[in-house]
Coordinates of C-alpha atoms in Angstrom, one line a residue:
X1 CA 95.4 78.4 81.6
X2 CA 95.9 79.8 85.4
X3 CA 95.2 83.7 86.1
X4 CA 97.5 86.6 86.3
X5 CA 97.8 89.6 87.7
X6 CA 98.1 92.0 84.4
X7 CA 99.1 95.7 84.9
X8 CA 98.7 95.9 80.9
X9 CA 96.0 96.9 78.9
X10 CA 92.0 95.9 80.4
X11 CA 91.7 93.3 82.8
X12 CA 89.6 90.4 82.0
X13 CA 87.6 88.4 84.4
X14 CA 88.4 84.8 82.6
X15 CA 92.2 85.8 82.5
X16 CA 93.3 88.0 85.4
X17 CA 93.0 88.4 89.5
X18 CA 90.3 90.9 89.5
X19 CA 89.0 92.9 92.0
X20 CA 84.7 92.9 92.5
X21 CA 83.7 95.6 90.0
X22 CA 80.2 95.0 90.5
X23 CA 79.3 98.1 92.9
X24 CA 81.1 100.8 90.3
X25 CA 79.3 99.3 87.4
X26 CA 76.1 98.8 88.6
X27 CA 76.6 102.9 90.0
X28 CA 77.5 103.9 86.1
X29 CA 75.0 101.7 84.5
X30 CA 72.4 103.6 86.1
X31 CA 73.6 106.8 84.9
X32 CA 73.4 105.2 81.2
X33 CA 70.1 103.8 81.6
X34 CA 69.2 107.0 82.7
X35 CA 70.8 108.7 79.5
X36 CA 73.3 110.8 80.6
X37 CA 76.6 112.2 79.4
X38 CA 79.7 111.9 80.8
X39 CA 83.0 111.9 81.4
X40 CA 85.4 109.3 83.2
X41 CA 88.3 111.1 84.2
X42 CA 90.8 109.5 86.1
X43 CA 94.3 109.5 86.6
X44 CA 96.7 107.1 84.3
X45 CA 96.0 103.6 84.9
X46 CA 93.3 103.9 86.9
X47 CA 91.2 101.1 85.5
X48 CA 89.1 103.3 83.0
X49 CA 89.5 100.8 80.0
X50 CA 89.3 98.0 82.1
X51 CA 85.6 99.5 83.3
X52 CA 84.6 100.3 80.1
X53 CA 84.9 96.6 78.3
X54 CA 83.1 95.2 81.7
X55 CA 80.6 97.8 80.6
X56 CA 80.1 96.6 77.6
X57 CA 80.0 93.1 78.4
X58 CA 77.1 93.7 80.6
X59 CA 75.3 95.7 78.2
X60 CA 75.6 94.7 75.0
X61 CA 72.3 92.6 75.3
X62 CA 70.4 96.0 75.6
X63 CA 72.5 98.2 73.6
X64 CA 74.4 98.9 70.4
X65 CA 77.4 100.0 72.1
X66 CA 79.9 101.6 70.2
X67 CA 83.7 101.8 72.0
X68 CA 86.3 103.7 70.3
X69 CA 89.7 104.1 70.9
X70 CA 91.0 107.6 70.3
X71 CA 94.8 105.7 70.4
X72 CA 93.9 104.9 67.3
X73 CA 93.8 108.0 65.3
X74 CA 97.0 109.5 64.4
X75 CA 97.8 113.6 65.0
X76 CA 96.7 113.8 61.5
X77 CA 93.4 112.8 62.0
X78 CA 92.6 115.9 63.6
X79 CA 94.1 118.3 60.7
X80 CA 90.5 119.5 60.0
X81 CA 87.2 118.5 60.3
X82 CA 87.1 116.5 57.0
X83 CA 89.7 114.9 58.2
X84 CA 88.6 114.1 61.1
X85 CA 84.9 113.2 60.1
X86 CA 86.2 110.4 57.8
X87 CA 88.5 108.9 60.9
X88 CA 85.5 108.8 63.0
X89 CA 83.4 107.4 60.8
X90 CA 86.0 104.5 59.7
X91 CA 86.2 103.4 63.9
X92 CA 82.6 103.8 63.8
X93 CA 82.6 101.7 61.1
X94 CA 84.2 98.8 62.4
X95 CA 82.3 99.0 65.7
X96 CA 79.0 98.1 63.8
X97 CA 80.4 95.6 61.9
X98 CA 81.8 93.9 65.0
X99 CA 78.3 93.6 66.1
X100 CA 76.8 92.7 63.1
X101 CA 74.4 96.1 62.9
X102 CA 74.1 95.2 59.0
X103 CA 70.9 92.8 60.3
X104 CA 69.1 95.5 60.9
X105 CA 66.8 96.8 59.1
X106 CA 67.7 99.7 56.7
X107 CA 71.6 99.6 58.4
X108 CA 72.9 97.9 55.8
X109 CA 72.5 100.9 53.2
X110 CA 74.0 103.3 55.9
X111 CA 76.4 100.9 56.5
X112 CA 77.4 101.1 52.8
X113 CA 77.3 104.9 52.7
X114 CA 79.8 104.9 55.2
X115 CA 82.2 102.7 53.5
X116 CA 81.8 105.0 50.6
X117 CA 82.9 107.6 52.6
X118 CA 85.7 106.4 54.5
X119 CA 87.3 105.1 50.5
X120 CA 86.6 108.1 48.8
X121 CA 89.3 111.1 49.0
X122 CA 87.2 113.0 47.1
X123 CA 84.2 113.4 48.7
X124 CA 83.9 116.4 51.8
X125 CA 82.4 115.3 55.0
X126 CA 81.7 118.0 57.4
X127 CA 80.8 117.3 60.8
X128 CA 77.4 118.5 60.0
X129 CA 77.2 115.9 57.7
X130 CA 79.1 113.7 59.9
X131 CA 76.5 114.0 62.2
X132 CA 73.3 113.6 60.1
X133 CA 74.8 110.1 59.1
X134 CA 74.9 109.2 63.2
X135 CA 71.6 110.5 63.5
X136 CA 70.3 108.2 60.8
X137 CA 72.3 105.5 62.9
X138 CA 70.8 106.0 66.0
X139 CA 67.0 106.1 63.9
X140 CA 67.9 102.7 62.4
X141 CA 69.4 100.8 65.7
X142 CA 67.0 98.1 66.7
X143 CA 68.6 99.2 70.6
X144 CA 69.3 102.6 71.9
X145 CA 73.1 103.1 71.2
X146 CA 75.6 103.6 73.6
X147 CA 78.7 105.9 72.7
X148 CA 81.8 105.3 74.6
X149 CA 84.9 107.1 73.4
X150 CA 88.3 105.9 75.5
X151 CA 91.7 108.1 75.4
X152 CA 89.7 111.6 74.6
X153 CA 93.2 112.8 75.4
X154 CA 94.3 112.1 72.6
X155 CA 92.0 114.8 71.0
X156 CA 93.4 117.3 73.5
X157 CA 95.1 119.9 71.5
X158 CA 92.8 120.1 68.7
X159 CA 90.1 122.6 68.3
X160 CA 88.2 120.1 65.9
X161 CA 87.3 117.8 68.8
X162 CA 86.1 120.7 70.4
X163 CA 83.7 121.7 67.8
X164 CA 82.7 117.5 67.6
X165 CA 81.8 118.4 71.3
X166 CA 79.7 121.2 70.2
X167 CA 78.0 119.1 67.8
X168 CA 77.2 116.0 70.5
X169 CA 75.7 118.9 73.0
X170 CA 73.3 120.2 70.2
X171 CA 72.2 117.0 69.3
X172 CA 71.6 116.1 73.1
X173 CA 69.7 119.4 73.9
X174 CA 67.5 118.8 70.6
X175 CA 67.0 115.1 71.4
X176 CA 63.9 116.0 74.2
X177 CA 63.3 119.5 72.6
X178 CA 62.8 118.4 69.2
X179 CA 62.2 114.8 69.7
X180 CA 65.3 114.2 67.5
X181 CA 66.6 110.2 67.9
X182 CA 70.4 110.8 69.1
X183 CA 73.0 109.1 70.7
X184 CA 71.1 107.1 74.0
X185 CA 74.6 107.9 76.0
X186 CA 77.4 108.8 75.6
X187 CA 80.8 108.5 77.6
X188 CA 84.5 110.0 77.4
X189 CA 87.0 108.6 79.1
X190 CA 90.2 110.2 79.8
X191 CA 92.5 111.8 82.1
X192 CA 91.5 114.9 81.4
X193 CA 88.1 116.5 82.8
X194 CA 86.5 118.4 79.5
X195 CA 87.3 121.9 81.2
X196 CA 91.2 120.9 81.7
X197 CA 91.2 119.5 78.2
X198 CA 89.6 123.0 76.8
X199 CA 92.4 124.6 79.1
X200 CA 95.3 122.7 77.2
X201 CA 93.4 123.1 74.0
X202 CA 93.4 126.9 73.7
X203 CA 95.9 129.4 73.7
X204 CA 96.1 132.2 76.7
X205 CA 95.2 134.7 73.8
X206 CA 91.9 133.1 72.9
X207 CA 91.2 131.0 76.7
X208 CA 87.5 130.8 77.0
X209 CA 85.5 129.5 80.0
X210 CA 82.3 127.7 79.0
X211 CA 82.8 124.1 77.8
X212 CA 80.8 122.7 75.0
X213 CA 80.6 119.0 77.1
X214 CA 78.7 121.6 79.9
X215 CA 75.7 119.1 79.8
X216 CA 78.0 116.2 81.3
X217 CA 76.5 114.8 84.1
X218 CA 78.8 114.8 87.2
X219 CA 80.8 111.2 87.3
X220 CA 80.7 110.8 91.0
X221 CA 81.8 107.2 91.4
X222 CA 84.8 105.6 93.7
X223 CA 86.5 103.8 91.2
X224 CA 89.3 103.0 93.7
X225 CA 89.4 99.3 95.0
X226 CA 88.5 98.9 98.1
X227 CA 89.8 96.5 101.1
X228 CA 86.9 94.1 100.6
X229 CA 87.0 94.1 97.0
X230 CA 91.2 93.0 97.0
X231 CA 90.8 91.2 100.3
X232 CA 88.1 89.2 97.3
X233 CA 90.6 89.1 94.7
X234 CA 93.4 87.5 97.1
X235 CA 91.0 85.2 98.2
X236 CA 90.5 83.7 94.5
X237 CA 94.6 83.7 94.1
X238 CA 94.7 81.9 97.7
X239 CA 92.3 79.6 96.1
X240 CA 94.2 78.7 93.1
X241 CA 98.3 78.5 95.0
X242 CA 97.5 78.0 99.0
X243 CA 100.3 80.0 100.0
X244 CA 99.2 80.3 103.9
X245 CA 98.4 84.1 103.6
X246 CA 95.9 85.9 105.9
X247 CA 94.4 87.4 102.8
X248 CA 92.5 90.2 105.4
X249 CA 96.0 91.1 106.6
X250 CA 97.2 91.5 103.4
X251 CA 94.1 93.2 101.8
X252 CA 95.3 95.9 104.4
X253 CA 98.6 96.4 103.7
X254 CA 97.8 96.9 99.6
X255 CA 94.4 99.5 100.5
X256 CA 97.3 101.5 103.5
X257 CA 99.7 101.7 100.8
X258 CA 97.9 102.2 97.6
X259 CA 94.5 103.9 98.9
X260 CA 93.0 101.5 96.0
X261 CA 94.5 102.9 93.1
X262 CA 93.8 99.9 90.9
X263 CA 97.2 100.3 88.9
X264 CA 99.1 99.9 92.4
X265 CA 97.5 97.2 93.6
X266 CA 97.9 95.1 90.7
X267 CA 101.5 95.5 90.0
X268 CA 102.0 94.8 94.1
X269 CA 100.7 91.8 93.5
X270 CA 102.3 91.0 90.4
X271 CA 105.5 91.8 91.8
X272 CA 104.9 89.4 94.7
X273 CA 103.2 86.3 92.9
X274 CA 106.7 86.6 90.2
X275 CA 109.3 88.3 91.6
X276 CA 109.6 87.9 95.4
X277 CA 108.2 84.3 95.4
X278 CA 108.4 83.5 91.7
X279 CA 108.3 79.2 91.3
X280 CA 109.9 78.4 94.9
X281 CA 106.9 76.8 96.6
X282 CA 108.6 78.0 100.3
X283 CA 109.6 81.4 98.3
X284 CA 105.9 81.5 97.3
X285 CA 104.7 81.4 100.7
X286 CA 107.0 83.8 102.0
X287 CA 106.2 86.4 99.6
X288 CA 102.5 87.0 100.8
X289 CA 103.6 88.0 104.2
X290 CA 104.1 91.3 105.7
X291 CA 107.9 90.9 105.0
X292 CA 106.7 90.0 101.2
X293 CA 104.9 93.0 100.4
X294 CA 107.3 95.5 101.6
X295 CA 109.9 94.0 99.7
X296 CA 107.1 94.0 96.6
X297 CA 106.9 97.9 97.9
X298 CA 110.8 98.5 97.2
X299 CA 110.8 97.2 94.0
X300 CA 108.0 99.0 92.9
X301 CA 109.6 102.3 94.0
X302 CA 113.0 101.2 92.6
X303 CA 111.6 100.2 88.8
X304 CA 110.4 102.8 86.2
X305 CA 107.1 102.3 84.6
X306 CA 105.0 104.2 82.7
X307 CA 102.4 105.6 85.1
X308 CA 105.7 106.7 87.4
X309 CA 107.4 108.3 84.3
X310 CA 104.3 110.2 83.6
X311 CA 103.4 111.5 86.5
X312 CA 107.5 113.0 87.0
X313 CA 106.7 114.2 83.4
X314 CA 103.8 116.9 84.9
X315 CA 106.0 118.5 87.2
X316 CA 108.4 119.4 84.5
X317 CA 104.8 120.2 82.1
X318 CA 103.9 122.2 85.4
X319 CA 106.2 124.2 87.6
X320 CA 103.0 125.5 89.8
X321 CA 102.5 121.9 90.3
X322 CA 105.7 120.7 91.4
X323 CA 106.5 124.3 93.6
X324 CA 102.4 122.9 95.6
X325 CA 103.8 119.5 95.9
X326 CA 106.8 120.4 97.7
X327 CA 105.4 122.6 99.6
X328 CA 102.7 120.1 100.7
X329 CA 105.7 117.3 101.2
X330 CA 108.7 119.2 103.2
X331 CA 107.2 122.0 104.9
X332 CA 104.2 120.8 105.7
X333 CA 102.4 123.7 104.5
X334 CA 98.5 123.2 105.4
X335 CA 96.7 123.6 101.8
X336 CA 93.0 124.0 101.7
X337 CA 91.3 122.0 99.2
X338 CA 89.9 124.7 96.3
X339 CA 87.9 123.2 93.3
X340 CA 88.3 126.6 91.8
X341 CA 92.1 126.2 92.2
X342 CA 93.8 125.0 88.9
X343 CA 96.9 124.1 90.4
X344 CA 94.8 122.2 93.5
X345 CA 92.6 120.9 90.4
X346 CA 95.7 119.0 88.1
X347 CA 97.0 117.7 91.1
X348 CA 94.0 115.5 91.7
X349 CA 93.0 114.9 87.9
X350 CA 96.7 113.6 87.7
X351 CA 96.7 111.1 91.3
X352 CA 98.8 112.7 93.0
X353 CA 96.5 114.5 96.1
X354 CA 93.6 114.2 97.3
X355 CA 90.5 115.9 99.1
X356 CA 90.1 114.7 102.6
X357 CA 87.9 116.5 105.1
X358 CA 88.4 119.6 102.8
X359 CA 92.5 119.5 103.0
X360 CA 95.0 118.6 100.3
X361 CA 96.8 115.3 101.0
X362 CA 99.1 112.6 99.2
X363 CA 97.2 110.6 97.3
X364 CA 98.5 107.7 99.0
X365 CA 102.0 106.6 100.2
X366 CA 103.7 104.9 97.3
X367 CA 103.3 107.8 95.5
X368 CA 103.9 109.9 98.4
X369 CA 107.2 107.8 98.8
X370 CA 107.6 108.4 94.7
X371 CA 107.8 112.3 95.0
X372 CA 110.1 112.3 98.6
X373 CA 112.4 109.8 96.4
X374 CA 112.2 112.5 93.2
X375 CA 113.4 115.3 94.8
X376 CA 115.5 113.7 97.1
X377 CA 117.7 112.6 94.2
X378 CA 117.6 116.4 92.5
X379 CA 118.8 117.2 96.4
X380 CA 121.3 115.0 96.4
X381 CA 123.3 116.3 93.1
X382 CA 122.9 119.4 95.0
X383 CA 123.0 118.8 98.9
X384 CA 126.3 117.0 98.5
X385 CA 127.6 117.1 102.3
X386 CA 124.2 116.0 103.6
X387 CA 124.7 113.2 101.2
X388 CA 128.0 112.3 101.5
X389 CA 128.2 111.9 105.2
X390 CA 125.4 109.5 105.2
X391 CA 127.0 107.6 102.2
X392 CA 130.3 107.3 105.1
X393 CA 128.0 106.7 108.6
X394 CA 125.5 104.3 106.3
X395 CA 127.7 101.2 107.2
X396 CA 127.3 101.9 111.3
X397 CA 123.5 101.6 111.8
X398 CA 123.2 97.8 111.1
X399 CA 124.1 95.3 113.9
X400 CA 122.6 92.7 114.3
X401 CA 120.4 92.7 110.9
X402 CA 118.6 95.5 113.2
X403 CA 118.5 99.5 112.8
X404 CA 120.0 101.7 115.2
X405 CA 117.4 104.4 114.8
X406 CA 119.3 106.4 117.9
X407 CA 122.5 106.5 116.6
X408 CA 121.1 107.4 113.4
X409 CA 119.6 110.8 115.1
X410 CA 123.4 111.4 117.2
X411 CA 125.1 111.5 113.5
X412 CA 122.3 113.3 112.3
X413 CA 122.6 116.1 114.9
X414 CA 126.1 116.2 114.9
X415 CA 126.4 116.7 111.5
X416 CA 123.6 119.4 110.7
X417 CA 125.0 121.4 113.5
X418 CA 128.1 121.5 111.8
X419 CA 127.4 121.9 108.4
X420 CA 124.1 124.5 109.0
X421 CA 124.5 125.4 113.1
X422 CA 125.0 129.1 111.4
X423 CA 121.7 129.4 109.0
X424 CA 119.2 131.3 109.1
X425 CA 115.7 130.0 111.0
X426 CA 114.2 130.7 107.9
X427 CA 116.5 128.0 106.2
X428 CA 116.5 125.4 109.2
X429 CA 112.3 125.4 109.4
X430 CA 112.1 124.9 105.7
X431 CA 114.7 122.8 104.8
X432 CA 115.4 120.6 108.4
X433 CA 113.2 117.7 107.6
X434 CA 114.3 117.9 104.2
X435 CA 117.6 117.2 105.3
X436 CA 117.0 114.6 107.9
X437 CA 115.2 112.7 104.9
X438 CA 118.2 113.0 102.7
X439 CA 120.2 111.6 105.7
X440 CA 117.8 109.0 106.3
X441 CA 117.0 107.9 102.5
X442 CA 120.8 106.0 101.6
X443 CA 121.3 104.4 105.1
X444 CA 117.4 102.2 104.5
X445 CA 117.5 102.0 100.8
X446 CA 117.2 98.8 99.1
X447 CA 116.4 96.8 102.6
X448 CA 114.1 99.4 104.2
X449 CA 111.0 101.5 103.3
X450 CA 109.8 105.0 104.8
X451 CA 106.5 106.9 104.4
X452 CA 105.0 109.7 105.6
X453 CA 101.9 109.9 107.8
X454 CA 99.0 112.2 106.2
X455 CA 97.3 112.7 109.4
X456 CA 100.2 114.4 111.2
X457 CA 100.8 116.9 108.7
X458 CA 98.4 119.4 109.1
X459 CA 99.8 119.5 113.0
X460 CA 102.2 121.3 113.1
X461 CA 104.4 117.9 113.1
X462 CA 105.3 115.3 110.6
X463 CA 105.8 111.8 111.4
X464 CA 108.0 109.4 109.5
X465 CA 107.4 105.7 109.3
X466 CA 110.5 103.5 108.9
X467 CA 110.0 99.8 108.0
X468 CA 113.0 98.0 108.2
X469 CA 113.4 94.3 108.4
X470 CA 110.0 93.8 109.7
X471 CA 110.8 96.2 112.2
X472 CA 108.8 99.9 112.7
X473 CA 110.0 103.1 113.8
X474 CA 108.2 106.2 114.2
X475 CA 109.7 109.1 114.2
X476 CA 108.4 112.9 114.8
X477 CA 110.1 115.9 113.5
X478 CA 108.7 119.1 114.4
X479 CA 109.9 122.5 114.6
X480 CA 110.5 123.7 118.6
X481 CA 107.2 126.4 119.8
X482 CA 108.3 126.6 123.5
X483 CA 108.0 123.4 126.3
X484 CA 104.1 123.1 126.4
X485 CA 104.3 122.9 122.9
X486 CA 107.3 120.5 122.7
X487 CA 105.3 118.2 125.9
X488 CA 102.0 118.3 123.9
X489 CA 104.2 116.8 121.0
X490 CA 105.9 114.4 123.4
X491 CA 101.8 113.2 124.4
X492 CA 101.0 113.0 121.1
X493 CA 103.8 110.9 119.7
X494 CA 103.0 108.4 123.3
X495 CA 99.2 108.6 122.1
X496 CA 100.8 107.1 118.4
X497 CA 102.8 104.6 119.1
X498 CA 99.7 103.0 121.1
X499 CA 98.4 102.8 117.7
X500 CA 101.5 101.1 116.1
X501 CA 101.8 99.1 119.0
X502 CA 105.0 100.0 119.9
X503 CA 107.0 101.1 123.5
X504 CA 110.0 103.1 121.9
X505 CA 109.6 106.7 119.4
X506 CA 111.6 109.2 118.4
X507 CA 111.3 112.9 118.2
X508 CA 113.3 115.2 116.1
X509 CA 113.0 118.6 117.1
X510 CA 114.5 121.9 115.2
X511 CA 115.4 124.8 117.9
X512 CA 116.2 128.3 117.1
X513 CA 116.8 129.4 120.6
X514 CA 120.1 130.4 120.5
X515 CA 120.5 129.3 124.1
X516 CA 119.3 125.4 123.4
X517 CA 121.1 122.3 123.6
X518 CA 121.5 120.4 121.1
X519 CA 122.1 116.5 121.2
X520 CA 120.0 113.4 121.9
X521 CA 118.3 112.3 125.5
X522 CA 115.6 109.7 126.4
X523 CA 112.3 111.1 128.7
X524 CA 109.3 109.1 129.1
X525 CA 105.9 110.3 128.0
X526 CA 102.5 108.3 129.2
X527 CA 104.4 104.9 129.7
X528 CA 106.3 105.2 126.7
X529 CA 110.1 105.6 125.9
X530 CA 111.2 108.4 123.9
X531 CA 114.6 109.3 122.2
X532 CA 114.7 113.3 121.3
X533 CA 117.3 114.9 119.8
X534 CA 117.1 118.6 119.2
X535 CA 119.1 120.6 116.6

């Protein structure tokens, strides 16, 4: 049976296109060997479950590993702790006898216990008594045993899992201090960090600080894919289907795009193995080209899948977190990365920023893309005239099969002069790119994709990237600080388009001297042509 790309449930190595995992395991495995506790926290669909079962592949030779699925237990399996205790020990239950634990020596009588347990309704178990049992367990085990718990967020709102976390910290603590035989390791895996999970867990009446899961060992391992490791993974599909592609040129447009996240990178090329080339052999070919994956890119941002509904879901669950992102997004607001800072904090734990050189940036660009897109459409309901003129000029920027990125800008300016010429400068530097994005977004949509550039953000400047037909365009919107100002822009925009290796950019600048002219002229700026128009 030939491989996939799967973007449901764990990937597996004899079934899937899989990116080299070998680093990140070999990084965690030490930390087990070493006996630690911790917790894998990573946004939605970031390959947690998927690390996990290679985990356990690749241990079970040395250890009894037990891997339980928290998705399994129903809301009323965390009514109390009775409740609770007799869940646990029914998963647990079916763990061992998945690896046949019963032939050890003295398990099969605990083994039996349990069973009682989990059948009888009568009998209380406490997780005290809970507890004892797993101590026995781990006594018994021919290996050490390895405890790996997936979807803790499941557990999120219940103070019973909290006290089941007080009860696997005293057992660790007494494990060296009173030579008690415990759990070898043990892992949670979740989106949630313990301390967020605590935060959602209480009430703001009884909020408390310390987290019983404070032994955790710091989880300090890129679990992102990196270019190497897809570059490997498009090599083994090149392998199978000889479609033509330069797999390192490709491999760069996924890690650009995605910045690894495994989710991403997987449904790109999912998309483009079955939906831009699908069974056409030509078709095939051209879909792992440049031209291929940004078409894969515009369907991706155009469907609705689970990780994309969830993460639109936290900025209804968090209006602190939504108020940051725009911030971050439209007015470039420079935000200094603060672990201490809860808002700062749920933005990472959920994907959507990231720390880089001790600032706050996107995440990477589809999501980036993803949140423009979101609030673009609230806008639009809203912003109507904005909206509707582009929805009129939208029809004049095509000739050829080619964007007219100038004449795009004219309209622009002629149209935000007349609709907001008489705002406040308040209004204009807050809400001008947001505009000229709204403008921009129905003219390329459906043939052409934009992003924003991180690196320009914290300069004063933001830069927009237009693909379009295989065609780039950068362009530069800034807010007007005076002509040295404006000429160092003009330098740095030259300096830029070195990079993309292009001779034409565009600047967009938004002027509150009352004495400026606005419209659209061409200058040249180290060798390179460039069309400003100022509002």
């Amino acid at each position: 049976m030939a491989k996939i790309f799967n973007v449901t449930g764990p990937c597996i190595p004899e079934k899937h296109y899989m990116a080299d995992m070998t680093k990140s395991i070999d990084q965690i495995r030490k930390m087990i060997d070493a006996g630690a506790y911790f917790n894998i926290n990573r946004a939605r669909q970031y390959g947690k479950t998927t690390t996990l079962a290679a985990l356990e592949k690749g241990l079970i030779d040395t250890y009894l590993i037990i891997n339980l699925d928290f998705q399994e237990l129903g809301s009323a399996s965390f009514r109390d702790e009775n409740t609770f205790s007799i869940a646990f020990l029914e998963l647990f239950l079916q763990e061992m006898e998945l690896h046949h634990a019963e032939e050890m020596p003295g398990m099969a009588a605990l083994m039996e216990k349990m069973q009682r347990m989990v059948e009888s309704a009568e009998q209380e178990c406490t997780l005290m008594a809970l507890f004892r049992l797993l101590r026995r367990i781990c006594e018994c085990s021919a290996k050490p045993v390895l405890l790996m718990i997936d979807e803790v967020d499941n557990a999120s709102n219940n103070q019973v899992f909290l006290d089941f976390l007080a009860q696997l910290r005293s057992y660790y603590l007494k494990r060296d201090t009173k030579k008690i035989v415990t759990f070898h390791s043990v892992i949670l895996a979740g989106v949630y960090d313990i301390k967020n999970l605590k935060r959602k867990i209480r009430s703001e009446e009884s909020h408390q600080v310390n987290s019983p899961w404070n032994i955790a060992a710091d989880f300090e391992v890129d679990m992102s894919l990196s270019r190497d490791g897809i570059e490997g993974m498009l090599r083994e599909y090149e392998a199978d289907h000889h479609t033509g592609m330069n797999t390192l040129e490709i491999a760069g447009f996924m890690a650009d795009y995605t910045s690894g996240y495994p989710y991403l990178v997987s449904r790109l090329c999912k998309l483009m193995d079955e939906k831009v080339g699908g069974e056409d052999e030509k078709a095939k070919k051209e879909a792992w080209t440049k031209e291929g994956f940004l078409r894969a890119v515009r369907m991706l941002l155009m469907e609705s899948n689970t990780l994309f509904e969830s993460l639109i879901g936290k900025l209804t669950d968090y209006p602190e977190l939504e108020k940051m992102l725009k911030e971050l997004l439209f007015f470039g607001k420079p935000i200094t990365y603060s672990p201490t800072n809860q808002v700062i904090g749920l933005a990472v734990m959920f994907g959507f920023v990231k720390n880089e050189d001790g600032k706050v940036i996107p995440a990477n660009r589809i999501f980036d893309t993803l949140l423009y897109n979101h609030f673009l459409s609230m806008d639009e309901l809203k912003s109507s005239d904005m909206y509707m003129a582009s929805l009129l000029d939208q029809n004049m920027f095509i000739r050829d099969g080619h964007l007219d990125m100038r004449k795009i800008l004219e309209r622009f300016v002629t149209h935000f002069h007349d609709l907001y010429g008489n705002r406040k400068e308040e209004f204009l530097e807050e809400e001008g790119r947001r505009y000229f994005l709204l403008y921009l977004r129905p003219i390329i949509n459906g043939t052409g994709n934009y992003y924003i550039e991180a690196r320009t953000r914290s300069l004063g400047r933001t830069d927009i990237i237009v693909d379009y037909r295989g065609e780039q365009f950068v362009i530069e919107t800034k807010i007007w600080r005076g002509n040295e100002y404006n000429l160092r822009g003009e330098r740095q925009l030259a300096g830029y388009l070195e990079d993309y290796g292009l001779e034409t950019g565009y600047m967009l600048s938004f002027n509150f001297n009352r004495k400026k002219k606005i419209g659209v002229q061409e200058i040249e700026a180290e060798g390179k042509r460039i069309v400003e128009a100022v509002v």
